[in-house]
Coordinates of C-alpha atoms in Angstrom, one line a residue:
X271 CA 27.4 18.1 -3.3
X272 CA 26.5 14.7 -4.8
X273 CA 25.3 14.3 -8.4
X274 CA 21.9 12.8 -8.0
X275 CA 19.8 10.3 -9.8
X276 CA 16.7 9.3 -9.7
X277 CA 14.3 6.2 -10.8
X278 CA 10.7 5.7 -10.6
X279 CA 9.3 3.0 -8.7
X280 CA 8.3 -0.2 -10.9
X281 CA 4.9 -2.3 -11.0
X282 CA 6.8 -5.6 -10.5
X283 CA 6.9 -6.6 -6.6
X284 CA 9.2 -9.1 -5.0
X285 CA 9.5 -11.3 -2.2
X286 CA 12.8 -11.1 -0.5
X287 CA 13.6 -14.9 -1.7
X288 CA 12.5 -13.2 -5.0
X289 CA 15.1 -10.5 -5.0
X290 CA 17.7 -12.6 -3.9
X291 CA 16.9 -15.5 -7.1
X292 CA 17.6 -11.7 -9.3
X293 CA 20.6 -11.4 -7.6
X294 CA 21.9 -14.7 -8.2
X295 CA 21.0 -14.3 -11.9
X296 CA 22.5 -11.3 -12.1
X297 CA 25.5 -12.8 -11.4
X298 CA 25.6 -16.4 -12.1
X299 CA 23.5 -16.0 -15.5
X300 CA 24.6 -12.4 -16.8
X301 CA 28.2 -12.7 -15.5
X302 CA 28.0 -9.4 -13.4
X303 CA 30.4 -9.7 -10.8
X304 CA 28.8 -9.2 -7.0
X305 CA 31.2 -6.9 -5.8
X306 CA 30.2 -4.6 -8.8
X307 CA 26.6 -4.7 -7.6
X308 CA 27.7 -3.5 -4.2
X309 CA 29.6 -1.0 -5.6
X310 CA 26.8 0.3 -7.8
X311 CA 24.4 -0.2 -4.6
X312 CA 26.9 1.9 -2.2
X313 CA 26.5 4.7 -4.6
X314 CA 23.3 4.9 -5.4
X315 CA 22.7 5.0 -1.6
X316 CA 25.4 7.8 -1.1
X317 CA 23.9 10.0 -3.9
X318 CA 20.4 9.5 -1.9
X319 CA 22.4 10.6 1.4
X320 CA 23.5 13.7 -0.7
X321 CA 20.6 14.4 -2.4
X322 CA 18.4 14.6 1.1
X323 CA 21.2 15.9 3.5
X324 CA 23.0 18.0 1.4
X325 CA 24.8 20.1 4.3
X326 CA 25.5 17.0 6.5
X327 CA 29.3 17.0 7.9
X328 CA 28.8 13.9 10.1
X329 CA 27.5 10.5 9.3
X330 CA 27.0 7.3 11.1
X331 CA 26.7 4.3 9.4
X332 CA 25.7 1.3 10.9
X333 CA 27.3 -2.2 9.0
X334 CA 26.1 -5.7 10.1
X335 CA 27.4 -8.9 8.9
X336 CA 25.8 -9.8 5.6
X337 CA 26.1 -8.1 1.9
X338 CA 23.9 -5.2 3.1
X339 CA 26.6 -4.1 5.8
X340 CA 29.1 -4.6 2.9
X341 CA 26.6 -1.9 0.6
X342 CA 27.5 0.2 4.3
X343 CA 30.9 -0.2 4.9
X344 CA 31.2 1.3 0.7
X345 CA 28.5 4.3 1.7
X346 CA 31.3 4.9 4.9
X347 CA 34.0 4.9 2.2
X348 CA 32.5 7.4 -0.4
X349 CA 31.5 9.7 2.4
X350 CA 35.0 10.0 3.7
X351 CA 36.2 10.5 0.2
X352 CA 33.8 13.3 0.0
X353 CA 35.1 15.1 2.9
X354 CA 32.3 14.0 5.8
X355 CA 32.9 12.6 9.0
X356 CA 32.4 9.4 9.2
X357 CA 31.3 7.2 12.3
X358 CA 31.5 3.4 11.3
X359 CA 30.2 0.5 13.6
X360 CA 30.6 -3.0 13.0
X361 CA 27.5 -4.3 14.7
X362 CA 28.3 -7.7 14.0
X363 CA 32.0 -8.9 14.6
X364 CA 34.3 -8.4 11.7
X365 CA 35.2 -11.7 12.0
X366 CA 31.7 -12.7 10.7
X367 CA 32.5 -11.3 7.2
X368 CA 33.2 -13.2 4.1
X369 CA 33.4 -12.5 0.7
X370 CA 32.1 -9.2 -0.8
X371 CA 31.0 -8.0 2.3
X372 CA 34.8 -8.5 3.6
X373 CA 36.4 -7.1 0.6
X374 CA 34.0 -4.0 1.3
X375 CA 35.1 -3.6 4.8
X376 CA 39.1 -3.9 3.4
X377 CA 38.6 -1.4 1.0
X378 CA 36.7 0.6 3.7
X379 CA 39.5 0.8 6.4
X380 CA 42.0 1.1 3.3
X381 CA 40.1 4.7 2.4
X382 CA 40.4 5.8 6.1
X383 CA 36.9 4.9 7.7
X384 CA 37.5 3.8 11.3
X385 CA 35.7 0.8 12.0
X386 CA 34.3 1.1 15.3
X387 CA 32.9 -2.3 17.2
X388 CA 29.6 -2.1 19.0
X389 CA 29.9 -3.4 22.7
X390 CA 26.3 -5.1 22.6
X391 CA 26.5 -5.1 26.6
X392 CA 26.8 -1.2 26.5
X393 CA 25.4 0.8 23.9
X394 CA 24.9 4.2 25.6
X395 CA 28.5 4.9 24.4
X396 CA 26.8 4.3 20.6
X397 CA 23.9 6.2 21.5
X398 CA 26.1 9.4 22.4
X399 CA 27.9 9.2 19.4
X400 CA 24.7 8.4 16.8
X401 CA 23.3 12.0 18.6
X402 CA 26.1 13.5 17.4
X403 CA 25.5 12.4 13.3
X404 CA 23.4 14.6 11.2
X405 CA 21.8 11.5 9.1
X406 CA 22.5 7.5 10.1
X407 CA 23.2 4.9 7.4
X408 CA 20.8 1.6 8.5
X409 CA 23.1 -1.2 6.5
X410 CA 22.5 -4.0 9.6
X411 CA 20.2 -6.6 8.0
X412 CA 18.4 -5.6 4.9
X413 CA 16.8 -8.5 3.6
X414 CA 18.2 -11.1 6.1
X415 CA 15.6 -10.6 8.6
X416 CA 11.8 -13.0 9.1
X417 CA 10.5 -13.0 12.5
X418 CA 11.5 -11.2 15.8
X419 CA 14.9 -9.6 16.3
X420 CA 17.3 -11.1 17.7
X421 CA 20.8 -10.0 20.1
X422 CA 22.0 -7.7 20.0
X423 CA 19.6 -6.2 16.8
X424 CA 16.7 -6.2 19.5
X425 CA 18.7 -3.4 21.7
X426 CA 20.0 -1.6 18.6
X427 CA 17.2 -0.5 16.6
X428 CA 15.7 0.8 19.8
X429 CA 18.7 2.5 19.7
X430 CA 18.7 4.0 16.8
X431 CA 15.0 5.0 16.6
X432 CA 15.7 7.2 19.8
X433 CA 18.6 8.7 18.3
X434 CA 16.2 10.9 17.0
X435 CA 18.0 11.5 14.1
X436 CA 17.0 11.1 10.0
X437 CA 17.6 7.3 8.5
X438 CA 18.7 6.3 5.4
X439 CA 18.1 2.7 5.1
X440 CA 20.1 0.6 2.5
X441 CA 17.4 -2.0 0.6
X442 CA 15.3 -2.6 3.8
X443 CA 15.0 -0.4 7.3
X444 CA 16.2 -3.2 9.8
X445 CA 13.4 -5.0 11.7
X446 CA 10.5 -5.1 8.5
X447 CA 10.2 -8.0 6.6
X448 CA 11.0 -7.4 3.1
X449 CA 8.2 -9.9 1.8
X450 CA 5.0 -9.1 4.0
X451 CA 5.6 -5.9 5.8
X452 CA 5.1 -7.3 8.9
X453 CA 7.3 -6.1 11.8
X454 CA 7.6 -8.4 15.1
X455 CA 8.7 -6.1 17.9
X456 CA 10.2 -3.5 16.4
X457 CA 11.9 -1.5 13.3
X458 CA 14.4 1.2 12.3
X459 CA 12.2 4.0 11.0
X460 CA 13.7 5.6 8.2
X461 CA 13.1 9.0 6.4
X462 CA 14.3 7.3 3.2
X463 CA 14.3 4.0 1.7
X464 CA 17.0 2.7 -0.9
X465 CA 15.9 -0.5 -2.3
X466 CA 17.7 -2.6 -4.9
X467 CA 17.3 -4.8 -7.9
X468 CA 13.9 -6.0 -7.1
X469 CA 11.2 -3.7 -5.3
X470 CA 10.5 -5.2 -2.0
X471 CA 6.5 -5.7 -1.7
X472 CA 6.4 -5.1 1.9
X473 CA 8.1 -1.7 2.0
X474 CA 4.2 -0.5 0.4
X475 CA 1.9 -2.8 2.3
X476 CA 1.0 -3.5 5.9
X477 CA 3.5 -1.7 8.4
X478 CA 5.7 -1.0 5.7
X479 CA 4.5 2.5 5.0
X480 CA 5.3 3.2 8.9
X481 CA 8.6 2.8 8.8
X482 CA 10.3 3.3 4.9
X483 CA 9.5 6.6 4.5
X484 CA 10.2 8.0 1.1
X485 CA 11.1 4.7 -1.0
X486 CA 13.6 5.1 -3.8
X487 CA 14.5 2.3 -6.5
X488 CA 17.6 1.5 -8.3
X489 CA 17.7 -1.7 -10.7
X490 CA 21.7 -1.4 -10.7
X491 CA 21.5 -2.5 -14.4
X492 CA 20.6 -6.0 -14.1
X493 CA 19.0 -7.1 -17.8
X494 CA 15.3 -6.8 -18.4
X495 CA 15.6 -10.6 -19.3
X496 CA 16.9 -11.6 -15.5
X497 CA 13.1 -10.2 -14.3
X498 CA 11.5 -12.2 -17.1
X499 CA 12.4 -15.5 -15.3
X500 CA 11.4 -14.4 -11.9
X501 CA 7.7 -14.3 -10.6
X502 CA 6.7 -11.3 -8.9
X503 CA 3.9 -11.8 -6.0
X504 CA 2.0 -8.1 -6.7
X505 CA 2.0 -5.8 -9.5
X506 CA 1.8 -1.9 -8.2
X507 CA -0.9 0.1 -9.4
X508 CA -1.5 3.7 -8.6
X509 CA -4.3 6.7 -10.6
X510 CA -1.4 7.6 -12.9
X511 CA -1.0 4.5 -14.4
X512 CA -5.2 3.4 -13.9
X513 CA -6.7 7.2 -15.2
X514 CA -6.6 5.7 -18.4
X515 CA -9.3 2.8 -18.1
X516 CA -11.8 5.2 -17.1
X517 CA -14.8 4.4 -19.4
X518 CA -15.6 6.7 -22.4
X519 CA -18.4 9.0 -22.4
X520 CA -19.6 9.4 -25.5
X521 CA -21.2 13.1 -26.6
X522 CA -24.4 11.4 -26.8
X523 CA -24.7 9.4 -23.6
X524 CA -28.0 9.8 -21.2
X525 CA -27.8 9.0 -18.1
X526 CA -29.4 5.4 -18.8
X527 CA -26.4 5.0 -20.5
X528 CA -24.1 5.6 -17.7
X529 CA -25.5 2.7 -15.1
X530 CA -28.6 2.3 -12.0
X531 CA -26.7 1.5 -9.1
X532 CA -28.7 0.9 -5.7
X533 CA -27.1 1.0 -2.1
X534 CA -28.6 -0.7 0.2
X535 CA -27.4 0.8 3.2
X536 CA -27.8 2.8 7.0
X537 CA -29.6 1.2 10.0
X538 CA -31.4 3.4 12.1
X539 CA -28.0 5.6 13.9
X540 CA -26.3 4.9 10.7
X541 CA -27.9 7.1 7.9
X542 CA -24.7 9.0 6.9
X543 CA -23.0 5.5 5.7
X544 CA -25.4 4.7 3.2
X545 CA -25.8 8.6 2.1
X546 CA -21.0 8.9 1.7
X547 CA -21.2 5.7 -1.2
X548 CA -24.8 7.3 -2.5
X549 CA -22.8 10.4 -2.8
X550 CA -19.8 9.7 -4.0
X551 CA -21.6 6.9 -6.5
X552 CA -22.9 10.2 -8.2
X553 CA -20.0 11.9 -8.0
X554 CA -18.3 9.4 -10.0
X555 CA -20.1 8.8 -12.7
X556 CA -23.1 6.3 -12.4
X557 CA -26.1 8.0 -14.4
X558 CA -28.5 7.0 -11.5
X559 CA -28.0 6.3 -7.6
X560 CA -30.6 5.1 -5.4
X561 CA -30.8 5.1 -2.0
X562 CA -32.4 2.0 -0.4
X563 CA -32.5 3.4 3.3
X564 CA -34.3 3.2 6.8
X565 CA -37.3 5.9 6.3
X566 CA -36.1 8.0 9.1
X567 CA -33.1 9.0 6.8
X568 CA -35.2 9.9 3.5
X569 CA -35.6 13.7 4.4
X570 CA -32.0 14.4 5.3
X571 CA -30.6 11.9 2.6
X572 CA -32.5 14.3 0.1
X573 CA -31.1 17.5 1.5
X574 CA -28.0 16.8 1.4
X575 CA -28.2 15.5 -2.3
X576 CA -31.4 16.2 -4.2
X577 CA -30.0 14.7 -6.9
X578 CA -30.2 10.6 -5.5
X579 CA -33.8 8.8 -5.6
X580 CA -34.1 7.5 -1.5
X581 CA -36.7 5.5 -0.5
X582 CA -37.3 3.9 2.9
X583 CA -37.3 0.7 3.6
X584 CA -39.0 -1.2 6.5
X585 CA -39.1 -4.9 5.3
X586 CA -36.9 -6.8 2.7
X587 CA -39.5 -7.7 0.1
X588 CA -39.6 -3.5 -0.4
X589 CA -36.3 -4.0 -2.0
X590 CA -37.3 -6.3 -4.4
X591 CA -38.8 -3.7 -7.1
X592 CA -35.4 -1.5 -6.7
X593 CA -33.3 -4.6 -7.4
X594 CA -35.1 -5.5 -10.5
X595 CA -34.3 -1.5 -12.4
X596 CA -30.9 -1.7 -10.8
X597 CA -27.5 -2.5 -13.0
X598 CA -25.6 -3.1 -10.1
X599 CA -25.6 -3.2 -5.9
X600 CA -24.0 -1.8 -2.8
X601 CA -24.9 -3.0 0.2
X602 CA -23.5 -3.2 3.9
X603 CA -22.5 0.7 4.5
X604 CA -24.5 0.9 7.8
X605 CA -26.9 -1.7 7.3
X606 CA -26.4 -3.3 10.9
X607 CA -26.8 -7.0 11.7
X608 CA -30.4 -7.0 13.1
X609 CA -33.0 -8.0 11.3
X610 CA -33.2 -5.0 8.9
X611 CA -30.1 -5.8 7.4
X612 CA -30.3 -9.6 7.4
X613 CA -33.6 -9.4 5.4
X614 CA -32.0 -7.0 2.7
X615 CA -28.8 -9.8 2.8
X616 CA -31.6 -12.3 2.0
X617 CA -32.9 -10.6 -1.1
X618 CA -29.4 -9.6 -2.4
X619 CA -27.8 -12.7 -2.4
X620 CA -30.9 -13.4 -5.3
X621 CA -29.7 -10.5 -7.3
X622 CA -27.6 -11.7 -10.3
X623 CA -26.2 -8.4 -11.0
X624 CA -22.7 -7.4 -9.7
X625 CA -22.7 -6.5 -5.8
X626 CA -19.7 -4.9 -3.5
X627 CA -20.3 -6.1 -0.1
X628 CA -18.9 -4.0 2.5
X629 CA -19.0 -3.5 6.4
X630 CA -22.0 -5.3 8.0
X631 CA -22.5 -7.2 5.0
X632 CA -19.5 -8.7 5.7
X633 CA -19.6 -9.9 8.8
X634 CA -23.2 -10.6 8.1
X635 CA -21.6 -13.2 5.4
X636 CA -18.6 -14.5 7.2
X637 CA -21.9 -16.1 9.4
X638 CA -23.2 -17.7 7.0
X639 CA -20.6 -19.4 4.9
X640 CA -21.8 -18.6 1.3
X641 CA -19.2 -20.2 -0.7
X642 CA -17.6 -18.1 -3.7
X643 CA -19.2 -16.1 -6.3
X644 CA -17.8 -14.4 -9.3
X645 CA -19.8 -11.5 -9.7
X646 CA -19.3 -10.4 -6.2
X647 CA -16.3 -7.3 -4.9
X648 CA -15.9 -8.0 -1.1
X649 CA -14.1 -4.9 0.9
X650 CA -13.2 -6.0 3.8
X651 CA -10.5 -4.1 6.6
X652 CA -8.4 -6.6 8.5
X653 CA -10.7 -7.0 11.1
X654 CA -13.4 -8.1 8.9
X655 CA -10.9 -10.5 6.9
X656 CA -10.0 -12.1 9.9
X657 CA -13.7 -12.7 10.7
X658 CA -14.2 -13.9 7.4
X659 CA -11.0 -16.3 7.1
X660 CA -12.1 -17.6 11.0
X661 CA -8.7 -16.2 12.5
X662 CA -6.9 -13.5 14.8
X663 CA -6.5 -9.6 12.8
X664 CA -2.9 -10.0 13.8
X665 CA -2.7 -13.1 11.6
X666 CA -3.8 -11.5 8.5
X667 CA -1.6 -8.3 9.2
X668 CA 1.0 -10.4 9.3
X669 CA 1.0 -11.3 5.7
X670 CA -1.6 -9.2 3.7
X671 CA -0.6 -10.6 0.4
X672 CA -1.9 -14.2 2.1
X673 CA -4.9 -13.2 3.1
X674 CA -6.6 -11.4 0.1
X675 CA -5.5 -14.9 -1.7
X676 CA -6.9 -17.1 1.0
X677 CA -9.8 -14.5 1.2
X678 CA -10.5 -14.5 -2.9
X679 CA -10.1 -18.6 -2.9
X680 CA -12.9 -18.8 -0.2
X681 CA -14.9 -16.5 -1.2
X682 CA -14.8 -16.2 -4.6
X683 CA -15.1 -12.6 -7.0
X684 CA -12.9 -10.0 -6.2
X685 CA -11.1 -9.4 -3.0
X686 CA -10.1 -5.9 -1.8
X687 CA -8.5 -5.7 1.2
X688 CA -8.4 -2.2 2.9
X689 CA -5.4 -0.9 4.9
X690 CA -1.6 1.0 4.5
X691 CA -1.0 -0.9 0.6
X692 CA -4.7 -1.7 0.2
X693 CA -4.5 -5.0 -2.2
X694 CA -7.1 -6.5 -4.8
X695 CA -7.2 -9.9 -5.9
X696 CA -9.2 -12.1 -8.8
X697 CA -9.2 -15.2 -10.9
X698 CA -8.5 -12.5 -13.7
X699 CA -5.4 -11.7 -12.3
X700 CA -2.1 -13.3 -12.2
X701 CA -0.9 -11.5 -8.8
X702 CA -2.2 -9.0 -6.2
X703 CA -2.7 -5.1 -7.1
X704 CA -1.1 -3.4 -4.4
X705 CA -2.5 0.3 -5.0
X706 CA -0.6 3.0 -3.8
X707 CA -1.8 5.9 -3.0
X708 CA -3.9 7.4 -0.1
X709 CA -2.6 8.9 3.1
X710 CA -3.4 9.1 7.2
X711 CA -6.3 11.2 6.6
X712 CA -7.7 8.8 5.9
X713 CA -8.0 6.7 8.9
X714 CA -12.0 8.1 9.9
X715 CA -15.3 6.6 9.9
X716 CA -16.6 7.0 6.4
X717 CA -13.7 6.7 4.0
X718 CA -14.9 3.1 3.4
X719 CA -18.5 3.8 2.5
X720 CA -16.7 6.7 0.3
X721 CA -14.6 3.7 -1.5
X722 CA -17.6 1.4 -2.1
X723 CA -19.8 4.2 -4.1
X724 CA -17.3 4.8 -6.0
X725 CA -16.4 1.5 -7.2
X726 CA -20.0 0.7 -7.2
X727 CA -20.4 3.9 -9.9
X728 CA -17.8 2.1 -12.4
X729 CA -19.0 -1.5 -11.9
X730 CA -22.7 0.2 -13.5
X731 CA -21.2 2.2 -16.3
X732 CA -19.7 -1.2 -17.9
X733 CA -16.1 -1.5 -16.1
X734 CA -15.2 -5.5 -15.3
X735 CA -15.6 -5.9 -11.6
X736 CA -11.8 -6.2 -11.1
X737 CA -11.0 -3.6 -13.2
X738 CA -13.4 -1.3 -11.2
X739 CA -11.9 -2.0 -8.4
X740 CA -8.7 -1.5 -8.6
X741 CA -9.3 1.8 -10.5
X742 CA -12.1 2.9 -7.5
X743 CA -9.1 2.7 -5.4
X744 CA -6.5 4.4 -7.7
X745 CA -9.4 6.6 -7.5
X746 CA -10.4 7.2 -3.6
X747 CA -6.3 7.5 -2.9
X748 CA -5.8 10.2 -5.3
X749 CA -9.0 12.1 -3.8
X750 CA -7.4 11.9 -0.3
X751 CA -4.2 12.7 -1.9
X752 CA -5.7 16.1 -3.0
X753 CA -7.8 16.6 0.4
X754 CA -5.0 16.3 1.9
X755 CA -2.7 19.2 0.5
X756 CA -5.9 21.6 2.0
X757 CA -7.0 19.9 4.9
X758 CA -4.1 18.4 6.2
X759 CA -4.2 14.7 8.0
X760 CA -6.0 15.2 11.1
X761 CA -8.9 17.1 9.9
X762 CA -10.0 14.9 6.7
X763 CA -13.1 13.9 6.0
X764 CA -14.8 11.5 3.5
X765 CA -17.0 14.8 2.3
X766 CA -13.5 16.0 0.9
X767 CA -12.9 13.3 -1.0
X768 CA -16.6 13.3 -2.6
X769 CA -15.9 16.9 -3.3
X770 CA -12.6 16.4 -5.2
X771 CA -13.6 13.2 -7.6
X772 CA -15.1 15.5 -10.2
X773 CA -11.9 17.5 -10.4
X774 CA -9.6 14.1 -10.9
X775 CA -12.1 12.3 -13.5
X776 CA -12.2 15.4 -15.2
X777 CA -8.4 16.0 -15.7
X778 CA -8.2 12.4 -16.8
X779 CA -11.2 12.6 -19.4
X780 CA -9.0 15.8 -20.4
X781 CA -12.2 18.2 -19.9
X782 CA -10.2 20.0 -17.3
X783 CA -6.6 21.4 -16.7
X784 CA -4.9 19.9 -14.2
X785 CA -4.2 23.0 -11.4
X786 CA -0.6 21.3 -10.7
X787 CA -1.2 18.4 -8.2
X788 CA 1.2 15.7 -8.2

């Protein structure tokens, strides 16, 4: 059994040109020598590969040509040193290597591990063997990958994958690029994740989340001062670190104190839209939530939740009184594109108060071109970026980080842009937040009306609108986190994350015990 350590994920995120500029530093700058970062990589690895497969006898590790098949061939060499079996492929000639990565392979085959190389024309004599392994080292490409796989990478991650055995992948599963996320074609799916030096933004956003698995970080002692000279491109965020920037409630308060908001939202077939953010708005805090609504869904809007003031609305000028009480607006949540909605777009682009645009408000804007405003949080999902930014949804998938820029520079305000890593841009901030947090469950109608109430709720009780945002996030992730230990994936519904906000703002105001969620 392997000693094992462990090290909490950092805020800072990296592009793979990023992480490779640390390197460099590293080495060049602080005089550590590159084989000594391979070493310490190898190892923190082959603790990982202890730590999650303790009773594993046989391992396969898979080395390609670069430094991170040198970080494999040194995983190979402490596994036969601890006893294991050990099935080694070169799947790039050995001829290929230079440097580190060849004085990792020497010291491999000088330890004992049999090199084995991979006959790119055949592999079924590979895949017998990799059945065989009780976990698989991924060290073929780590960072060195951008775009579609190529020979003989496209055959052996296929390969792999249908192994059906668990992955450890060393810095990057092979096939996902390091900087976006994005996957062309296909990548190794790991179970675990060991990255290095730099935390790799697209391991958390877009497809990244499919395929890393649990995601462990090692910094393999390179100085504090070597990150100080490198830019990140996001800054993680997740309720742990954002709990604290709740706003205070004083003993005093009333609910006039604690912010009107007003959603504008649910065309006739659509009531429960506007009724999930009206909800959840309350349920987060605002002192008052109205309900701006078609009449038809006044009677069961105030069954459900007595405590929200509805009121139906046939034409647009009926919303003009409501705006003028109202600290702040959410509007889109079922509001259609006919001429119900359009009107109540036409009176709310004349309120001067913050407003989070969301669904059909959306695509109601991208039609219009509007030009950018500041006091304005736009939500869209990929589909609804890609209407807004005039291009394909596979373009904006593949590079998120891009898109809530080009998104925030268009449009103006803040920018949250939904999806596996949602992200949140502003002028107010010097990179992305990529929020973590949230799972599967999620994936049903309603979540999104869920997220805009509550962000809506902080925005009235005096948060900044970026600052609302990103903590409404922190917020609805954490809620689905919780959901999710009773109701499982498949049966989530938005209604369980409403019903599990109070518990999480009241652990973080310190009113209540936490009962022991992580």
């Amino acid at each position: 059994m392997c000693a094992v350590g462990t090290h909490s994920l950092p805020e800072s995120l990296y592009a793979a040109d990023g992480v490779r500029l640390l390197d460099r530093y590293a080495i060049e700058k602080y005089g550590i020598p590159g084989f000594d970062l391979m070493h310490q990589a190898a190892r923190s690895a082959f603790r990982q590969l202890c730590r999650h497969w303790p009773d594993a006898s046989t391992v396969a590790v898979l080395c390609g040509a670069g430094n991170n098949g040198g970080d494999g061939y040194l995983i190979a060499a402490s596994a036969v040193r601890q006893g294991m079996t050990v099935l080694c492929f070169a799947v790039s000639p050995v001829t290929r290597l230079t440097g580190d990565a060849l004085a990792a392979h020497h010291e491999a085959v000088e330890t004992g591990v049999v090199v084995q190389a991979v006959d790119e024309n055949d592999l079924s004599g590979l895949a017998s063997q990799l059945s065989t392994a009780d976990a698989i080292v991924d060290a073929m490409l780590g960072t060195g990958i951008s775009g579609p796989l190529r020979a003989p990478f496209d055959q052996l991650v296929p390969t792999v994958n249908a192994a059906a055995r668990p992955v450890l992948a060393v810095d990057v599963p092979s096939g996902l690029d390091a900087s976006t996320g994005s996957v062309a074609g296909d990548a190794v799916r790991a179970k675990v994740t060991v990255t290095f030096i730099g935390l790799k933004a697209g391991l958390l956003t877009g497809l990244g989340p499919d395929y890393v698995g649990d995601v462990l970080f090692d910094d393999l002692g390179v100085p504090d001062k070597a990150y100080a000279t490198v830019e990140p491109v996001a800054r993680r965020v997740d309720w742990s670190g954002m709990a604290a920037d709740l706003p205070v409630r004083r003993r005093g308060a009333h609910k006039g104190d604690c912010g009107h908001l007003l959603v504008v939202a649910g065309e006739r077939g659509f009531g429960g839209a506007g009724l999930l953010a009206a909800e959840a708005a309350a349920r987060s805090g605002a002192g008052l939530v109205t309900l701006a609504t078609r009449p038809e869904h006044v009677s069961a809007a105030l069954a459900r939740c007595p405590s929200l003031m509805v009121h139906g609305l046939t034409h647009g000028n009926d919303l003009d009184a409501l705006l003028n009480s109202a600290d702040g607006v959410v509007f889109g949540p079922g509001a259609g594109q006919g001429a119900w909605g359009q009107q109540m777009l036409q009176r709310i682009m004349q309120f001067n108060g913050p407003v989070l645009m969301d669904a059909d408000a959306l695509n109601m804007l991208s039609a219009r071109a509007p030009g950018r405003k500041q006091n304005w949080i736009l939500t869209p999902h990929p589909g609804e970026a890609a209407r807004m930014l005039g291009e394909d949804t596979s373009a904006v998938m593949q590079d998120r980080l891009s898109a809530v820029v080009r998104l925030q520079k268009q449009y103006g305000g803040v920018v949250l842009l939904k999806g596996a890593g949602t992200l949140v841009y502003a002028d107010t901030l010097a990179v992305p937040a990529l929020v973590q947090g949230g799972n599967p469950g999620m994936a049903t109608a309603g979540m999104g009306d869920v997220l805009s109430g509550i962000i809506g709720a902080l925005v009235v009780q005096g948060m900044s609108v970026s600052d609302a945002t990103i903590t409404g996030a922190s917020l609805h992730g954490e809620a689905a986190d919780r959901a999710a230990l009773e109701t499982g994936f498949m049966g989530m519904l938005p209604m369980d994350l409403i019903d599990r906000i109070p518990r999480v703002l009241g652990e973080a105001e310190g009113v209540l015990i936490p009962l022991g969620f992580q």
